[in-house]
Amino acid sequence: QVQLVESGGGLVQAGGSLRLSCATSGRTFSNYAMGWFRQAPGKEREFVAAINWSGSNTYYADSVKGRFTISRDNAKNTVSLQMNSLKPEDTAVYYCVGGRSEVPGRWDYWGQGTQVTVSS
């Protein structure tokens, strides 16, 4: 059974930083792309960032480009999202997602989410 467990969310002031982590189990982590989505109150879930199986390619939503960095440690089966220069509009529940292939595409596995709140 594949499991994704996020951690690192919390409350931070605008301009601050947070680092989210996602621990995975249940399959060979290094074979698959990973990513992050988020959902703000009253809004649809949206893509934030993704990384391919090796970490050599990363992808970002325009809204976070230059502020967020996704990375992975295949030896530890973890994926992280470093979030800098946070804005109130970054407030959302952040979800770790796992793909079905080496490159980002279809996301079949989802974590339970972690709340990020950015105060102005």
Coordinates of N, CA, C and O in Angstrom, one line a residue:
Q1 N 0.8 -1.2 0.0 CA 0.0 0.0 0.0 C 0.9 1.2 0.0 O 1.7 1.4 0.9
V2 N 0.7 2.1 -1.0 CA 1.4 3.3 -1.1 C 0.9 4.4 -0.1 O -0.3 4.6 0.0
Q3 N 1.8 5.0 0.7 CA 1.5 6.0 1.6 C 2.4 7.2 1.4 O 3.6 7.1 1.2
L4 N 1.7 8.4 1.5 CA 2.4 9.7 1.4 C 2.0 10.5 2.7 O 0.8 10.7 2.9
V5 N 3.0 10.9 3.5 CA 2.7 11.6 4.7 C 3.5 12.9 4.7 O 4.7 13.0 4.7
E6 N 2.7 14.0 4.7 CA 3.3 15.4 4.7 C 3.6 15.9 6.1 O 2.9 15.5 7.0
S7 N 4.5 16.8 6.2 CA 4.8 17.4 7.5 C 5.4 18.8 7.2 O 5.8 19.0 6.0
G8 N 5.4 19.6 8.2 CA 6.1 20.9 8.0 C 5.2 22.1 7.8 O 5.7 23.3 7.8
G9 N 3.9 21.9 7.7 CA 3.0 23.1 7.6 C 2.9 23.9 8.9 O 3.5 23.5 9.9
G10 N 2.3 25.0 8.8 CA 2.2 25.9 10.0 C 1.8 27.3 9.6 O 1.3 27.6 8.5
L11 N 1.9 28.1 10.6 CA 1.6 29.6 10.5 C 2.9 30.4 10.3 O 3.8 30.2 11.1
V12 N 2.9 31.2 9.4 CA 4.1 32.1 9.1 C 3.7 33.4 8.6 O 2.6 33.6 8.0
Q13 N 4.5 34.4 8.9 CA 4.2 35.8 8.5 C 4.6 35.9 7.0 O 5.5 35.2 6.5
A14 N 3.9 36.9 6.3 CA 4.3 37.1 5.0 C 5.8 37.5 4.9 O 6.3 38.2 5.7
G15 N 6.4 37.0 3.8 CA 7.8 37.2 3.7 C 8.7 36.1 4.3 O 9.9 36.0 4.0
G16 N 8.0 35.2 5.1 CA 8.8 34.2 5.8 C 8.9 32.9 4.9 O 8.6 32.9 3.7
S17 N 9.4 31.9 5.5 CA 9.7 30.6 4.8 C 9.2 29.4 5.6 O 9.1 29.5 6.8
L18 N 8.9 28.4 4.9 CA 8.5 27.1 5.4 C 9.1 26.0 4.5 O 9.2 26.2 3.3
R19 N 9.3 24.8 5.1 CA 9.8 23.7 4.3 C 8.8 22.5 4.6 O 8.7 22.1 5.7
L20 N 8.2 22.1 3.5 CA 7.3 20.9 3.6 C 8.1 19.7 3.2 O 8.9 19.7 2.3
S21 N 7.8 18.6 3.9 CA 8.4 17.3 3.6 C 7.3 16.3 3.4 O 6.2 16.4 4.0
C22 N 7.6 15.3 2.6 CA 6.7 14.2 2.3 C 7.5 12.9 2.4 O 8.4 12.7 1.6
A23 N 7.1 12.0 3.3 CA 7.7 10.7 3.4 C 6.8 9.7 2.7 O 5.6 9.7 2.9
T24 N 7.4 8.8 1.9 CA 6.7 7.9 1.2 C 7.1 6.5 1.5 O 8.2 6.2 1.9
S25 N 6.1 5.5 1.3 CA 6.4 4.1 1.5 C 5.5 3.3 0.7 O 4.5 3.8 0.1
G26 N 5.8 2.1 0.5 CA 4.9 1.2 -0.2 C 5.3 0.9 -1.7 O 4.6 0.1 -2.3
R27 N 6.3 1.6 -2.2 CA 6.8 1.3 -3.5 C 8.2 1.8 -3.7 O 8.7 2.5 -2.8
T28 N 8.8 1.5 -4.9 CA 10.1 2.0 -5.1 C 10.1 3.5 -5.5 O 9.8 3.8 -6.6
F29 N 10.3 4.3 -4.5 CA 10.2 5.7 -4.6 C 10.9 6.3 -5.8 O 10.4 7.2 -6.5
S30 N 12.1 5.9 -6.0 CA 13.0 6.5 -7.0 C 12.5 6.3 -8.5 O 13.1 6.9 -9.4
N31 N 11.6 5.4 -8.7 CA 11.1 5.1 -10.1 C 10.1 6.1 -10.6 O 9.7 6.1 -11.8
Y32 N 9.6 7.0 -9.7 CA 8.4 7.8 -10.0 C 8.5 9.3 -9.8 O 9.3 9.7 -8.9
A33 N 7.8 10.0 -10.6 CA 7.8 11.5 -10.4 C 6.9 11.8 -9.2 O 6.1 11.0 -8.8
M34 N 7.2 12.9 -8.5 CA 6.5 13.4 -7.4 C 6.1 14.8 -7.5 O 6.7 15.5 -8.4
G35 N 5.2 15.3 -6.7 CA 4.8 16.7 -6.9 C 4.0 17.2 -5.7 O 3.9 16.5 -4.7
W36 N 3.6 18.5 -5.8 CA 2.8 19.1 -4.8 C 1.7 19.9 -5.4 O 1.9 20.5 -6.5
F37 N 0.5 19.8 -4.8 CA -0.6 20.5 -5.2 C -1.1 21.3 -3.9 O -0.6 21.0 -2.8
R38 N -2.0 22.3 -4.1 CA -2.5 23.0 -3.0 C -4.0 23.3 -3.3 O -4.4 23.4 -4.4
Q39 N -4.7 23.5 -2.2 CA -6.1 23.9 -2.3 C -6.4 25.0 -1.3 O -6.3 24.7 0.0
A40 N -6.8 26.2 -1.7 CA -7.2 27.2 -0.8 C -8.7 27.2 -0.6 O -9.4 26.6 -1.4
P41 N -9.2 27.8 0.5 CA -10.6 27.7 0.8 C -11.4 28.3 -0.3 O -11.1 29.4 -0.8
G42 N -12.4 27.6 -0.8 CA -13.3 28.1 -1.8 C -12.7 28.0 -3.2 O -13.3 28.5 -4.1
K43 N -11.5 27.5 -3.3 CA -10.9 27.4 -4.7 C -10.6 26.0 -5.1 O -10.6 25.0 -4.2
E44 N -10.4 25.8 -6.4 CA -10.1 24.4 -6.8 C -8.6 24.1 -6.5 O -7.8 25.0 -6.3
R45 N -8.4 22.8 -6.4 CA -7.0 22.3 -6.2 C -6.1 22.7 -7.4 O -6.6 22.6 -8.5
E46 N -4.9 23.2 -7.1 CA -4.0 23.6 -8.2 C -2.6 23.0 -8.1 O -2.2 22.8 -7.0
F47 N -2.0 22.9 -9.2 CA -0.6 22.4 -9.3 C 0.3 23.4 -8.7 O 0.2 24.6 -9.0
V48 N 1.3 22.9 -8.0 CA 2.3 23.8 -7.4 C 3.7 23.5 -8.0 O 4.3 24.4 -8.6
A49 N 4.1 22.3 -7.9 CA 5.5 21.9 -8.4 C 5.6 20.4 -8.6 O 4.8 19.7 -8.0
A50 N 6.5 20.0 -9.4 CA 6.7 18.6 -9.7 C 8.2 18.3 -10.0 O 8.9 19.3 -10.4
I51 N 8.6 17.1 -9.8 CA 10.0 16.7 -10.0 C 10.0 15.3 -10.6 O 9.2 14.4 -10.3
N52 N 10.9 15.1 -11.6 CA 11.0 13.8 -12.2 C 11.7 12.8 -11.3 O 12.1 13.1 -10.2
W53 N 11.8 11.6 -11.8 CA 12.3 10.5 -10.9 C 13.7 10.7 -10.4 O 14.0 10.3 -9.2
S54 N 14.5 11.3 -11.2 CA 15.9 11.5 -10.7 C 16.2 12.8 -10.1 O 17.3 13.0 -9.5
G55 N 15.3 13.8 -10.2 CA 15.5 15.1 -9.7 C 16.1 16.0 -10.6 O 16.4 17.2 -10.3
S56 N 16.4 15.6 -11.9 CA 17.1 16.4 -12.8 C 16.2 17.4 -13.5 O 16.7 18.4 -14.1
N57 N 14.9 17.2 -13.4 CA 13.9 18.2 -14.0 C 12.9 18.6 -13.0 O 12.3 17.7 -12.3
T58 N 12.6 19.8 -12.9 CA 11.6 20.4 -12.0 C 10.6 21.3 -12.8 O 11.0 21.8 -13.8
Y59 N 9.4 21.4 -12.3 CA 8.4 22.1 -12.9 C 7.6 22.9 -11.9 O 7.4 22.4 -10.8
Y60 N 7.2 24.2 -12.2 CA 6.6 25.0 -11.2 C 5.4 25.8 -11.8 O 5.4 26.1 -13.0
A61 N 4.4 26.0 -11.0 CA 3.4 27.0 -11.4 C 4.0 28.4 -11.5 O 4.9 28.7 -10.7
D62 N 3.4 29.2 -12.4 CA 4.0 30.5 -12.5 C 3.9 31.3 -11.2 O 4.7 32.1 -10.9
S63 N 2.9 31.0 -10.4 CA 2.6 31.8 -9.2 C 3.7 31.5 -8.1 O 3.8 32.3 -7.2
V64 N 4.4 30.4 -8.2 CA 5.4 30.1 -7.2 C 6.9 30.1 -7.8 O 7.8 30.0 -7.0
K65 N 7.0 30.3 -9.1 CA 8.3 30.2 -9.7 C 9.2 31.3 -9.1 O 8.8 32.4 -9.0
G66 N 10.4 30.9 -8.7 CA 11.4 31.8 -8.2 C 11.3 31.9 -6.6 O 12.2 32.5 -6.0
R67 N 10.2 31.4 -6.1 CA 10.1 31.4 -4.6 C 10.1 30.0 -4.0 O 10.5 29.9 -2.8
F68 N 9.6 29.0 -4.7 CA 9.5 27.7 -4.2 C 10.5 26.8 -4.9 O 10.8 27.0 -6.1
T69 N 11.0 25.8 -4.2 CA 12.0 24.9 -4.7 C 11.6 23.4 -4.3 O 11.5 23.2 -3.1
I70 N 11.4 22.6 -5.3 CA 11.1 21.2 -5.0 C 12.3 20.4 -5.1 O 13.2 20.6 -6.0
S71 N 12.5 19.4 -4.3 CA 13.7 18.5 -4.3 C 13.3 17.1 -3.8 O 12.2 17.0 -3.2
R72 N 14.2 16.2 -4.0 CA 13.9 14.8 -3.5 C 15.2 14.2 -3.1 O 16.3 14.5 -3.6
D73 N 15.0 13.2 -2.2 CA 16.1 12.4 -1.7 C 15.7 11.0 -1.9 O 14.9 10.4 -1.1
N74 N 16.2 10.4 -2.9 CA 15.8 9.0 -3.2 C 16.3 8.0 -2.3 O 15.7 6.9 -2.1
A75 N 17.4 8.3 -1.6 CA 17.9 7.4 -0.6 C 17.0 7.4 0.7 O 16.9 6.3 1.4
K76 N 16.3 8.5 0.9 CA 15.4 8.6 2.1 C 14.0 8.5 1.8 O 13.1 8.6 2.7
N77 N 13.7 8.4 0.5 CA 12.3 8.3 0.0 C 11.4 9.5 0.5 O 10.3 9.4 0.9
T78 N 12.0 10.7 0.3 CA 11.3 11.9 0.7 C 11.4 12.9 -0.5 O 12.3 12.9 -1.3
V79 N 10.4 13.7 -0.5 CA 10.3 14.9 -1.4 C 10.0 16.1 -0.5 O 9.2 16.0 0.4
S80 N 10.6 17.2 -0.9 CA 10.5 18.4 -0.1 C 10.1 19.6 -0.9 O 10.3 19.6 -2.2
L81 N 9.5 20.6 -0.3 CA 9.1 21.8 -1.0 C 9.6 23.0 -0.1 O 9.0 23.2 1.0
Q82 N 10.6 23.7 -0.5 CA 11.1 24.8 0.2 C 10.3 26.0 -0.3 O 10.4 26.3 -1.5
M83 N 9.7 26.7 0.6 CA 8.8 27.9 0.3 C 9.4 29.1 0.9 O 9.4 29.3 2.1
N84 N 9.8 30.0 0.1 CA 10.4 31.3 0.5 C 9.5 32.5 0.1 O 8.7 32.3 -0.8
S85 N 9.7 33.6 0.7 CA 9.0 34.8 0.3 C 7.5 34.6 0.3 O 6.8 34.9 -0.7
L86 N 7.0 33.9 1.3 CA 5.6 33.5 1.3 C 4.6 34.7 1.3 O 4.9 35.8 1.9
K87 N 3.5 34.5 0.6 CA 2.5 35.6 0.5 C 1.2 35.0 1.1 O 1.0 33.8 1.2
P88 N 0.3 35.9 1.6 CA -1.0 35.5 2.1 C -1.7 34.6 1.1 O -2.4 33.7 1.5
E89 N -1.6 34.8 -0.2 CA -2.3 34.0 -1.2 C -1.7 32.6 -1.3 O -2.3 31.8 -2.0
D90 N -0.6 32.3 -0.6 CA -0.1 31.0 -0.6 C -0.8 30.1 0.5 O -0.5 28.9 0.6
T91 N -1.7 30.7 1.3 CA -2.4 30.0 2.3 C -3.3 28.9 1.6 O -4.1 29.2 0.7
A92 N -3.1 27.7 2.1 CA -3.8 26.6 1.5 C -3.4 25.3 2.2 O -2.5 25.3 3.0
V93 N -4.2 24.2 1.9 CA -3.7 22.9 2.3 C -2.8 22.4 1.2 O -3.2 22.4 0.0
Y94 N -1.7 21.9 1.5 CA -0.7 21.4 0.5 C -0.7 19.9 0.6 O -0.6 19.3 1.6
Y95 N -0.7 19.3 -0.6 CA -0.8 17.9 -0.8 C 0.4 17.4 -1.5 O 0.8 17.9 -2.6
C96 N 1.0 16.3 -1.0 CA 2.1 15.6 -1.7 C 1.4 14.6 -2.6 O 0.4 14.0 -2.3
V97 N 1.9 14.5 -3.9 CA 1.4 13.6 -4.8 C 2.4 12.7 -5.5 O 3.6 13.1 -5.6
G98 N 2.0 11.5 -5.8 CA 2.9 10.6 -6.5 C 2.4 10.1 -7.8 O 1.2 9.9 -8.0
G99 N 3.3 10.1 -8.8 CA 2.9 9.7 -10.1 C 3.0 8.2 -10.4 O 3.4 7.4 -9.6
R100 N 2.6 7.9 -11.7 CA 2.7 6.5 -12.2 C 3.8 6.3 -13.1 O 4.0 5.2 -13.7
S101 N 4.6 7.3 -13.4 CA 5.7 7.2 -14.3 C 6.9 8.0 -13.8 O 6.8 8.7 -12.8
E102 N 8.0 7.9 -14.6 CA 9.2 8.6 -14.2 C 9.1 10.2 -14.4 O 9.8 10.9 -13.7
V103 N 8.2 10.6 -15.2 CA 8.0 12.0 -15.5 C 6.6 12.4 -15.0 O 5.7 11.6 -14.9
P104 N 6.5 13.7 -14.7 CA 5.1 14.2 -14.2 C 4.0 14.0 -15.2 O 4.3 14.2 -16.4
G105 N 2.9 13.6 -14.7 CA 1.7 13.4 -15.6 C 0.5 13.1 -14.8 O 0.0 14.0 -14.1
R106 N 0.1 11.9 -14.8 CA -1.0 11.5 -14.0 C -0.6 11.2 -12.5 O 0.5 10.7 -12.3
W107 N -1.4 11.8 -11.6 CA -1.1 11.7 -10.2 C -2.1 10.7 -9.5 O -3.2 11.0 -9.4
D108 N -1.6 9.6 -9.1 CA -2.5 8.5 -8.6 C -2.5 8.4 -7.1 O -3.4 7.8 -6.5
Y109 N -1.5 9.0 -6.4 CA -1.4 8.9 -5.0 C -1.3 10.2 -4.4 O -0.6 11.1 -4.8
W110 N -2.1 10.4 -3.3 CA -2.2 11.7 -2.6 C -2.0 11.5 -1.1 O -2.5 10.5 -0.5
G111 N -1.3 12.5 -0.5 CA -1.2 12.5 0.9 C -2.5 13.1 1.5 O -3.4 13.5 0.8
Q112 N -2.5 13.2 2.9 CA -3.7 13.7 3.6 C -3.7 15.3 3.6 O -4.7 15.9 3.9
G113 N -2.5 15.9 3.3 CA -2.5 17.3 3.3 C -1.9 17.9 4.5 O -2.1 17.4 5.6
T114 N -1.3 19.1 4.4 CA -0.8 19.8 5.6 C -1.1 21.3 5.4 O -1.0 21.9 4.3
Q115 N -1.6 22.0 6.4 CA -2.1 23.3 6.3 C -0.9 24.3 6.4 O -0.1 24.2 7.3
V116 N -0.9 25.2 5.4 CA 0.0 26.4 5.4 C -0.8 27.6 5.5 O -1.7 27.9 4.7
T117 N -0.5 28.5 6.5 CA -1.2 29.7 6.7 C -0.2 30.9 6.7 O 0.7 30.8 7.5
V118 N -0.4 31.8 5.8 CA 0.5 33.0 5.8 C -0.3 34.2 6.2 O -1.3 34.6 5.5
S119 N 0.2 34.8 7.2 CA -0.5 36.0 7.7 C 0.1 37.3 7.2 O 1.3 37.4 6.9
S120 N -0.8 38.3 7.0 CA -0.3 39.5 6.4 C 0.2 40.5 7.4 O 0.0 40.3 8.6

